[in-house]
CSV table of C-alpha atoms in Angstrom, one decimal:
chain,number,residue,atom,x,y,z
M,1495,UNK,CA,-16.9,-81.3,-50.0
M,1496,UNK,CA,-20.3,-81.6,-49.6
M,1497,UNK,CA,-22.6,-78.2,-47.7
M,1498,UNK,CA,-23.2,-79.6,-44.5
M,1499,UNK,CA,-19.1,-79.7,-44.5
M,1500,UNK,CA,-18.4,-76.1,-46.2
M,1501,UNK,CA,-20.9,-74.7,-43.1
M,1502,UNK,CA,-18.4,-75.7,-40.8
M,1503,UNK,CA,-15.6,-74.5,-42.2
M,1504,UNK,CA,-16.8,-71.3,-42.8
M,1505,UNK,CA,-18.0,-70.7,-39.4
M,1506,UNK,CA,-14.2,-72.0,-38.6
M,1507,UNK,CA,-13.1,-69.6,-40.6
M,1508,UNK,CA,-15.5,-66.7,-39.3
M,1509,UNK,CA,-14.6,-67.8,-36.0
M,1510,UNK,CA,-10.1,-67.6,-36.1
M,1511,UNK,CA,-11.0,-64.3,-38.3
M,1512,UNK,CA,-13.4,-62.5,-35.0
M,1513,UNK,CA,-10.9,-63.8,-32.1
M,1514,UNK,CA,-8.0,-62.4,-34.4
M,1515,UNK,CA,-9.8,-59.1,-34.5
M,1516,UNK,CA,-10.0,-59.6,-30.5
M,1517,UNK,CA,-6.9,-60.4,-29.6
M,1518,UNK,CA,-5.8,-56.6,-32.3
M,1519,UNK,CA,-8.5,-54.7,-29.9
M,1520,UNK,CA,-6.7,-56.5,-27.1
M,1521,UNK,CA,-3.4,-55.1,-27.6
M,1522,UNK,CA,-1.8,-53.6,-24.8
M,1523,UNK,CA,-2.3,-49.7,-25.9
M,1524,UNK,CA,0.8,-46.9,-23.7
M,1525,UNK,CA,0.8,-43.6,-23.7
M,1526,UNK,CA,4.2,-40.9,-23.1
M,1527,UNK,CA,3.6,-39.3,-19.7
M,1528,UNK,CA,4.9,-36.2,-19.7
M,1529,UNK,CA,5.8,-35.6,-15.1
M,1530,UNK,CA,6.9,-32.4,-14.3
M,1531,UNK,CA,7.0,-31.1,-10.8
M,1532,UNK,CA,7.1,-27.1,-9.2
M,1533,UNK,CA,8.8,-25.9,-6.5
M,1534,UNK,CA,8.2,-25.6,-3.6
M,1535,UNK,CA,6.3,-22.0,-2.6
M,1536,UNK,CA,8.2,-19.4,-1.6
M,1537,UNK,CA,11.1,-20.5,-2.8
M,1538,UNK,CA,13.6,-19.1,-6.0
M,1539,UNK,CA,16.6,-19.9,-5.5
M,1540,UNK,CA,17.5,-23.6,-5.5
M,1541,UNK,CA,18.9,-27.1,-6.7
M,1542,UNK,CA,16.8,-30.4,-7.2
M,1543,UNK,CA,18.5,-33.4,-8.0
M,1544,UNK,CA,17.8,-37.4,-7.3
M,1545,UNK,CA,14.1,-37.2,-7.9
M,1546,UNK,CA,12.2,-40.6,-8.5
M,1547,UNK,CA,8.7,-41.4,-9.2
M,1548,UNK,CA,6.8,-44.2,-8.4
M,1549,UNK,CA,3.5,-45.5,-10.3
M,1550,UNK,CA,1.2,-47.3,-8.6
M,1551,UNK,CA,-1.6,-48.4,-11.3
M,1552,UNK,CA,-4.9,-48.3,-9.3
M,1553,UNK,CA,-6.4,-51.3,-10.5
M,1554,UNK,CA,-4.0,-53.4,-10.7
M,1555,UNK,CA,-1.5,-52.9,-8.4
M,1556,UNK,CA,1.3,-53.4,-10.6
M,1557,UNK,CA,4.4,-50.3,-9.8
M,1558,UNK,CA,6.5,-48.9,-11.9
M,1559,UNK,CA,10.2,-47.3,-11.2
M,1560,UNK,CA,11.3,-44.1,-13.4
M,1561,UNK,CA,14.6,-43.7,-13.7
M,1562,UNK,CA,16.1,-40.7,-12.0
M,1563,UNK,CA,15.4,-36.5,-12.9
M,1564,UNK,CA,15.2,-33.4,-12.4
M,1565,UNK,CA,12.7,-31.1,-13.3
M,1566,UNK,CA,11.0,-33.0,-16.6
M,1567,UNK,CA,10.4,-37.2,-16.5
M,1568,UNK,CA,8.8,-38.7,-20.2
M,1569,UNK,CA,8.1,-42.0,-19.2
M,1570,UNK,CA,6.2,-45.0,-21.8
M,1571,UNK,CA,3.4,-46.2,-19.6
M,1572,UNK,CA,0.3,-48.6,-19.9
M,1573,UNK,CA,-2.6,-47.0,-19.6
M,1574,UNK,CA,-4.8,-46.9,-16.6
M,1575,UNK,CA,-5.8,-45.1,-13.2
M,1576,UNK,CA,-2.7,-43.9,-11.2
M,1577,UNK,CA,-1.0,-43.3,-7.9
M,1578,UNK,CA,1.3,-41.0,-8.5
M,1579,UNK,CA,5.1,-40.6,-5.7
M,1580,UNK,CA,7.6,-38.5,-6.6
M,1581,UNK,CA,11.0,-38.0,-3.7
M,1582,UNK,CA,13.7,-36.4,-4.1
M,1583,UNK,CA,16.3,-34.2,-2.2
M,1584,UNK,CA,16.5,-29.8,-2.5
M,1585,UNK,CA,19.6,-27.4,-2.0
M,1586,UNK,CA,17.9,-24.0,-1.6
M,1587,UNK,CA,19.9,-20.4,0.3
M,1588,UNK,CA,18.2,-18.6,2.8
M,1589,UNK,CA,19.6,-14.7,3.5
M,1590,UNK,CA,22.9,-16.7,2.0
M,1591,UNK,CA,23.0,-19.8,3.8
M,1592,UNK,CA,22.7,-22.5,1.6
M,1593,UNK,CA,20.5,-25.5,3.2
M,1594,UNK,CA,19.5,-29.4,2.1
M,1595,UNK,CA,16.7,-31.0,2.3
M,1596,UNK,CA,14.0,-33.8,0.7
M,1597,UNK,CA,11.5,-32.8,-1.1
M,1598,UNK,CA,8.1,-35.2,-2.3
M,1599,UNK,CA,4.6,-35.1,-4.3
M,1600,UNK,CA,1.9,-37.2,-3.9
M,1601,UNK,CA,-1.2,-37.0,-6.3
M,1602,UNK,CA,-3.4,-40.2,-6.2
M,1603,UNK,CA,-5.9,-41.5,-8.9
M,1604,UNK,CA,-5.1,-39.3,-12.1
M,1605,UNK,CA,-5.7,-40.5,-16.0
M,1606,UNK,CA,-3.1,-41.6,-18.3
M,1607,UNK,CA,-4.8,-42.2,-21.4
M,1608,UNK,CA,-4.3,-41.2,-25.4
M,1609,UNK,CA,-1.0,-41.2,-27.1
M,1610,UNK,CA,0.1,-38.6,-24.7
M,1611,UNK,CA,-0.6,-36.9,-21.2
M,1612,UNK,CA,0.7,-34.3,-19.1
M,1613,UNK,CA,0.5,-33.9,-15.6
M,1614,UNK,CA,2.1,-31.0,-13.3
M,1615,UNK,CA,2.9,-31.6,-9.2
M,1616,UNK,CA,3.8,-29.4,-6.1
M,1617,UNK,CA,6.6,-30.4,-4.8
M,1618,UNK,CA,6.5,-30.4,-1.0
M,1619,UNK,CA,10.5,-30.0,1.8
M,1620,UNK,CA,10.2,-32.0,4.0
M,1621,UNK,CA,10.0,-31.1,7.2
M,1622,UNK,CA,12.2,-33.5,9.7
M,1623,UNK,CA,11.1,-31.3,12.2
M,1624,UNK,CA,8.6,-33.7,14.6
M,1625,UNK,CA,7.2,-32.1,17.7
M,1626,UNK,CA,5.6,-27.7,17.3
M,1627,UNK,CA,7.6,-24.4,16.3
M,1628,UNK,CA,6.8,-21.5,18.3
M,1629,UNK,CA,5.0,-19.3,15.0
M,1630,UNK,CA,4.5,-16.4,16.6
M,1631,UNK,CA,5.4,-13.8,20.0
M,1632,UNK,CA,2.9,-11.1,20.3
M,1633,UNK,CA,5.3,-9.2,23.3
M,1634,UNK,CA,4.2,-5.9,22.8
M,1635,UNK,CA,0.8,-5.8,24.0
M,1636,UNK,CA,-0.7,-2.0,22.5
M,1637,UNK,CA,-1.5,1.6,23.2
M,1638,UNK,CA,-5.2,3.1,24.4
M,1639,UNK,CA,-5.8,6.0,22.4
M,1640,UNK,CA,-4.4,8.1,24.8
M,1641,UNK,CA,-1.3,6.5,23.8
M,1642,UNK,CA,-0.3,4.6,27.9
M,1643,UNK,CA,0.7,0.8,27.8
M,1644,UNK,CA,-2.4,-1.5,27.7
M,1645,UNK,CA,-1.8,-4.9,29.2
M,1646,UNK,CA,-2.8,-8.6,29.2
M,1647,UNK,CA,-3.8,-9.2,25.5
M,1648,UNK,CA,-0.2,-10.5,24.4
M,1649,UNK,CA,0.0,-14.1,23.6
M,1650,UNK,CA,2.1,-16.7,21.7
M,1651,UNK,CA,1.2,-19.2,18.8
M,1652,UNK,CA,3.2,-22.8,19.2
M,1653,UNK,CA,2.0,-24.7,15.8
M,1654,UNK,CA,2.3,-27.8,14.2
M,1655,UNK,CA,5.1,-28.1,12.0
M,1656,UNK,CA,5.5,-32.2,11.7
M,1657,UNK,CA,4.0,-34.0,9.4
M,1658,UNK,CA,1.6,-36.1,11.7
M,1659,UNK,CA,-1.4,-35.5,15.0
M,1660,UNK,CA,0.6,-33.9,18.2
M,1661,UNK,CA,-0.5,-34.4,21.5
M,1662,UNK,CA,0.0,-30.7,23.5
M,1663,UNK,CA,-0.4,-32.4,26.4
M,1664,UNK,CA,2.6,-31.6,29.3
M,1665,UNK,CA,4.2,-28.9,26.7
M,1666,UNK,CA,5.9,-26.1,28.8
M,1667,UNK,CA,6.7,-22.7,28.0
M,1668,UNK,CA,9.6,-21.0,29.4
M,1669,UNK,CA,11.4,-17.1,29.8
M,1670,UNK,CA,14.5,-16.6,30.1
M,1671,UNK,CA,16.2,-15.7,33.6
M,1672,UNK,CA,18.6,-13.5,31.4
M,1673,UNK,CA,18.2,-10.4,29.7
M,1674,UNK,CA,19.9,-10.5,25.7
M,1675,UNK,CA,20.4,-6.8,26.4
M,1676,UNK,CA,22.9,-7.5,29.6
M,1677,UNK,CA,26.0,-9.4,29.2
M,1678,UNK,CA,27.6,-10.9,32.4
M,1679,UNK,CA,29.3,-13.9,33.2
M,1680,UNK,CA,27.5,-16.2,35.7
M,1681,UNK,CA,28.3,-19.4,37.7
M,1682,UNK,CA,28.3,-21.3,36.7
M,1683,UNK,CA,27.8,-21.2,32.5
M,1684,UNK,CA,25.5,-24.3,32.3
M,1685,UNK,CA,24.4,-22.5,28.6
M,1686,UNK,CA,26.3,-25.2,26.8
M,1687,UNK,CA,23.6,-27.1,28.5
M,1688,UNK,CA,20.4,-26.1,30.0
M,1689,UNK,CA,18.8,-22.6,29.9
M,1690,UNK,CA,17.5,-20.8,32.7
M,1691,UNK,CA,14.1,-19.5,33.1
M,1692,UNK,CA,12.6,-16.8,35.0
M,1693,UNK,CA,8.8,-19.3,35.0
M,1694,UNK,CA,7.5,-21.8,33.7
M,1695,UNK,CA,4.2,-22.7,32.3
M,1696,UNK,CA,2.1,-25.8,31.5
M,1697,UNK,CA,-0.2,-27.1,29.3
M,1698,UNK,CA,-2.7,-28.7,31.5
M,1699,UNK,CA,-3.6,-32.4,30.5
M,1700,UNK,CA,-2.8,-36.0,31.0
M,1701,UNK,CA,-1.4,-37.2,27.7
M,1702,UNK,CA,-3.9,-37.1,24.4
M,1703,UNK,CA,-6.1,-34.4,25.3
M,1704,UNK,CA,-5.5,-31.5,22.7
M,1705,UNK,CA,-4.3,-33.6,19.9
M,1706,UNK,CA,-2.7,-30.7,16.9
M,1707,UNK,CA,-3.5,-31.8,13.2
M,1708,UNK,CA,-0.2,-31.1,11.1
M,1709,UNK,CA,0.1,-26.8,9.7
M,1710,UNK,CA,-2.9,-25.9,12.9
M,1711,UNK,CA,-1.6,-23.9,15.9
M,1712,UNK,CA,-2.7,-23.1,19.0
M,1713,UNK,CA,-3.3,-19.7,21.0
M,1714,UNK,CA,-1.8,-19.6,24.3
M,1715,UNK,CA,-2.7,-16.0,25.5
M,1716,UNK,CA,-2.2,-13.9,28.6
M,1717,UNK,CA,-5.7,-13.0,29.3
M,1718,UNK,CA,-8.4,-14.6,27.0
M,1719,UNK,CA,-11.5,-12.1,27.3
M,1720,UNK,CA,-12.4,-9.3,24.3
M,1721,UNK,CA,-10.0,-6.5,25.5
M,1722,UNK,CA,-11.1,-4.0,22.1
M,1723,UNK,CA,-13.9,-3.4,24.8
M,1724,UNK,CA,-11.8,-1.5,27.1
M,1725,UNK,CA,-9.4,-0.9,24.6
M,1726,UNK,CA,-10.7,0.0,20.4
M,1727,UNK,CA,-7.4,-0.5,19.9
M,1728,UNK,CA,-6.3,-4.3,21.3
M,1729,UNK,CA,-7.0,-7.5,20.4
M,1730,UNK,CA,-10.1,-10.0,20.7
M,1731,UNK,CA,-8.4,-12.8,22.6
M,1732,UNK,CA,-12.3,-14.9,23.6
M,1733,UNK,CA,-11.8,-18.1,21.4
M,1734,UNK,CA,-7.5,-18.3,22.5
M,1735,UNK,CA,-6.9,-22.2,23.1
M,1736,UNK,CA,-5.1,-21.7,27.0
M,1737,UNK,CA,-4.7,-19.3,29.2
M,1738,UNK,CA,-2.0,-17.8,31.8
M,1739,UNK,CA,-4.9,-16.9,34.0
M,1740,UNK,CA,-2.9,-15.6,37.5
M,1741,UNK,CA,-5.1,-15.7,40.6
M,1742,UNK,CA,-1.7,-13.3,42.1
M,1743,UNK,CA,-2.9,-10.8,39.4
M,1744,UNK,CA,-5.6,-7.6,40.7
M,1745,UNK,CA,-7.7,-7.8,38.0
M,1746,UNK,CA,-7.2,-10.2,35.7
M,1747,UNK,CA,-10.7,-11.8,34.3
M,1748,UNK,CA,-10.5,-15.9,33.9
M,1749,UNK,CA,-12.4,-17.0,30.6
M,1750,UNK,CA,-14.1,-20.2,32.4
M,1751,UNK,CA,-14.7,-21.4,28.5
M,1752,UNK,CA,-10.8,-21.4,27.5
M,1753,UNK,CA,-8.5,-23.4,29.6
M,1754,UNK,CA,-5.4,-22.5,32.5
M,1755,UNK,CA,-1.9,-22.7,31.7
M,1756,UNK,CA,-0.8,-24.6,34.7
M,1757,UNK,CA,1.8,-22.1,36.6
M,1758,UNK,CA,4.7,-24.4,37.7
M,1759,UNK,CA,7.5,-22.1,37.9
M,1760,UNK,CA,5.8,-18.5,39.1
M,1761,UNK,CA,3.6,-16.6,36.9
M,1762,UNK,CA,4.6,-15.2,33.1
M,1763,UNK,CA,5.4,-11.6,32.5
M,1764,UNK,CA,6.0,-11.3,28.8
M,1765,UNK,CA,8.6,-8.3,29.1
M,1766,UNK,CA,6.8,-6.2,26.4
M,1767,UNK,CA,10.6,-4.8,25.0
M,1768,UNK,CA,12.1,-8.4,24.0
M,1769,UNK,CA,14.4,-8.2,26.3
M,1770,UNK,CA,13.7,-11.7,27.4
M,1771,UNK,CA,13.5,-15.4,25.1
M,1772,UNK,CA,11.6,-17.8,25.2
M,1773,UNK,CA,11.6,-22.1,25.0
M,1774,UNK,CA,8.9,-24.6,24.0
M,1775,UNK,CA,10.1,-28.0,25.5
M,1776,UNK,CA,9.1,-31.0,27.3
M,1777,UNK,CA,9.6,-32.2,30.9
M,1778,UNK,CA,10.2,-36.3,30.7
M,1779,UNK,CA,9.7,-36.5,34.7
M,1780,UNK,CA,7.2,-35.7,37.5
M,1781,UNK,CA,6.7,-31.9,37.8
M,1782,UNK,CA,7.6,-32.6,41.7
M,1783,UNK,CA,10.9,-34.1,40.7
M,1784,UNK,CA,11.6,-31.6,38.8
M,1785,UNK,CA,11.0,-28.7,41.2
M,1786,UNK,CA,13.2,-30.5,43.5
M,1787,UNK,CA,16.6,-31.2,41.1
M,1788,UNK,CA,16.7,-28.0,39.0
M,1789,UNK,CA,17.0,-24.9,40.8
M,1790,UNK,CA,20.3,-23.4,39.1
M,1791,UNK,CA,21.8,-20.6,41.8
M,1792,UNK,CA,24.3,-18.7,40.6
M,1793,UNK,CA,26.0,-15.1,41.2
M,1794,UNK,CA,28.7,-13.1,39.0
M,1795,UNK,CA,30.2,-8.9,39.6
M,1796,UNK,CA,28.6,-6.2,38.8
M,1797,UNK,CA,30.2,-3.8,37.5
M,1798,UNK,CA,29.6,0.6,37.7
M,1799,UNK,CA,31.8,2.8,37.3
M,1800,UNK,CA,34.6,0.7,38.1
M,1801,UNK,CA,33.0,-1.2,41.3
M,1802,UNK,CA,32.4,-4.4,41.2
M,1803,UNK,CA,29.3,-5.7,43.1
M,1804,UNK,CA,29.4,-8.7,43.5
M,1805,UNK,CA,25.8,-10.4,42.7
M,1806,UNK,CA,23.6,-13.5,42.9
M,1807,UNK,CA,20.4,-15.1,42.1
M,1808,UNK,CA,18.0,-18.1,41.5
M,1809,UNK,CA,15.5,-19.4,39.1
M,1810,UNK,CA,15.2,-22.6,37.2
M,1811,UNK,CA,17.0,-24.7,34.3
M,1812,UNK,CA,16.2,-26.2,31.4
M,1813,UNK,CA,18.4,-29.1,29.8
M,1814,UNK,CA,18.8,-28.5,25.8
M,1815,UNK,CA,17.6,-32.1,24.8
M,1816,UNK,CA,13.9,-31.4,25.9
M,1817,UNK,CA,14.0,-28.5,23.7
M,1818,UNK,CA,11.6,-28.4,22.4
M,1819,UNK,CA,11.9,-24.3,20.4
M,1820,UNK,CA,13.8,-22.3,21.4
M,1821,UNK,CA,13.4,-18.1,19.8
M,1822,UNK,CA,15.9,-15.5,21.5
M,1823,UNK,CA,14.7,-11.9,22.0
M,1824,UNK,CA,16.1,-8.5,22.1
M,1825,UNK,CA,16.0,-3.9,19.8
M,1826,UNK,CA,18.7,-3.2,18.1
M,1827,UNK,CA,20.3,-0.8,19.3
M,1828,UNK,CA,21.1,-2.9,22.9
M,1829,UNK,CA,21.5,-6.0,21.7
M,1830,UNK,CA,24.6,-7.8,23.5
M,1831,UNK,CA,24.3,-11.3,23.4
M,1832,UNK,CA,21.6,-14.3,22.8
M,1833,UNK,CA,21.2,-16.1,25.5
M,1834,UNK,CA,20.5,-19.7,24.7
M,1835,UNK,CA,23.5,-22.4,23.2
M,1836,UNK,CA,23.5,-21.4,19.2
M,1837,UNK,CA,22.0,-25.1,19.1
M,1838,UNK,CA,19.0,-24.3,20.1
M,1839,UNK,CA,19.0,-20.7,18.1
M,1840,UNK,CA,22.0,-18.9,16.9
M,1841,UNK,CA,20.3,-15.1,16.5
M,1842,UNK,CA,17.4,-12.9,17.5
M,1843,UNK,CA,14.2,-11.3,16.4
M,1844,UNK,CA,13.1,-7.9,17.5
M,1845,UNK,CA,10.2,-5.1,17.3
M,1846,UNK,CA,11.6,-2.0,17.0
M,1847,UNK,CA,14.5,-0.3,16.2
M,1848,UNK,CA,15.9,1.2,20.3
M,1849,UNK,CA,14.9,0.8,24.4
M,1850,UNK,CA,11.4,1.9,24.2
M,1851,UNK,CA,10.3,2.6,20.7
M,1852,UNK,CA,6.7,3.6,21.3
M,1853,UNK,CA,6.5,1.7,17.0
M,1854,UNK,CA,6.3,-1.2,18.5
M,1855,UNK,CA,3.1,-1.8,20.3
M,1856,UNK,CA,0.7,-3.4,18.1
M,1857,UNK,CA,3.8,-5.2,16.2
M,1858,UNK,CA,4.6,-9.3,17.0
M,1859,UNK,CA,7.8,-11.6,15.5
M,1860,UNK,CA,6.3,-14.1,13.4
M,1861,UNK,CA,8.0,-17.6,11.4
M,1862,UNK,CA,8.5,-17.6,8.0
M,1863,UNK,CA,6.0,-19.6,5.4
M,1864,UNK,CA,8.8,-22.0,3.2
M,1865,UNK,CA,6.7,-23.4,1.7
M,1866,UNK,CA,3.2,-24.7,1.1
M,1867,UNK,CA,1.2,-27.8,0.8
M,1868,UNK,CA,-1.4,-29.2,-1.6
M,1869,UNK,CA,-3.2,-29.2,1.1
M,1870,UNK,CA,-3.2,-25.9,2.4
M,1871,UNK,CA,-1.4,-26.2,5.5
M,1872,UNK,CA,2.5,-24.4,5.1
M,1873,UNK,CA,5.8,-25.9,6.2
M,1874,UNK,CA,7.4,-22.9,8.6
M,1875,UNK,CA,11.4,-22.1,8.2
M,1876,UNK,CA,13.5,-23.5,11.1
M,1877,UNK,CA,17.1,-23.7,10.6
M,1878,UNK,CA,17.7,-22.2,14.3
M,1879,UNK,CA,18.2,-18.9,13.6
M,1880,UNK,CA,15.7,-16.1,14.8
M,1881,UNK,CA,17.3,-13.9,12.2
M,1882,UNK,CA,16.7,-15.5,9.4
M,1883,UNK,CA,13.8,-17.8,9.9
M,1884,UNK,CA,11.0,-14.7,11.6
M,1885,UNK,CA,9.4,-11.7,10.0
M,1886,UNK,CA,10.5,-9.1,13.2
M,1887,UNK,CA,7.7,-6.1,13.7
M,1888,UNK,CA,5.6,-8.3,11.6
M,1889,UNK,CA,1.5,-7.6,12.2
M,1890,UNK,CA,0.0,-9.3,14.3
M,1891,UNK,CA,-2.5,-12.2,13.0
M,1892,UNK,CA,-4.9,-11.8,15.3
M,1893,UNK,CA,-5.1,-8.0,14.4
M,1894,UNK,CA,-4.8,-9.0,9.8
M,1895,UNK,CA,-8.6,-9.9,10.0
M,1896,UNK,CA,-10.2,-7.0,13.2
């Protein structure tokens, strides 16, 4: 072999060896990933099932689907950077009642390298509620240092418990005409189909003027002023989102920086002992048509000392299918019945133990937190049972940092 051909042969062998080493270095590297899911916050008595994870490699777009698992997953993945999404089912208990639902978890840009990797994702309960909830009602008001009742500082909080931006335009708040502490056989009985209300106040707007992000809320105030200027034991409602100001009430101050609710029917005067209940609704017809077509006249028999007195009354009715949320209020010593269909609310909540309980002042009813999302927003409990969904005699949210 001449020197020329020997040199070419050696160069070829070096090239083959180099390429072989290069191929060895380019072999697919894999990682054993241990993925654990954490239970939704506030939940202890539960069972997970049918969990499944999808791993999407961000550079290639390739997806890997796991086998079903219940808590911890071991899976072999090519090294890379992954977006991870988990979905599954959950069975859990709330105050002795079993509930079922779905859970999910997700996290982007997870770097998976080396022989082994460990990741943990918090699960979030999937709430199928697609509209607003009443999350708090401060109906009791406050007392002055002289133990006198102070008026005007009541409020309600409306919460977006969904996963989407919702628009509050046109929402109505109604207070029931019937009392939870006095039961009569009203004729006609419309409770299975509608709720009788003694007032309706409406959020203004043409459709998309008042967006509310998931996990955010609106404060609807009686009188949106800093009430501490008149009663040091009261609260500042100057930053409320809306107020139900009424020109017919003498002495009220209209905060021109806070939009007024529209008085669709009568004016809101919250019952400060909790004898009436509240609904949140969307009315799918024009206001004029509603006021024309949905008046409710009823009669009933009032019995006193064995004598029956025929009675009647008038209010408006809101069909149950229009009701977004309902919260029944009462007081323990006086409760007689729920004044909505059980399909809307099968329980009730309260402040105070007896009628005219002075301990009720400065207390509200607040909906329980079911879970906290990874972004810090909360999912509120909604089983259509105010007896288990609400905290009675709670510290009002606007008093916590007073």
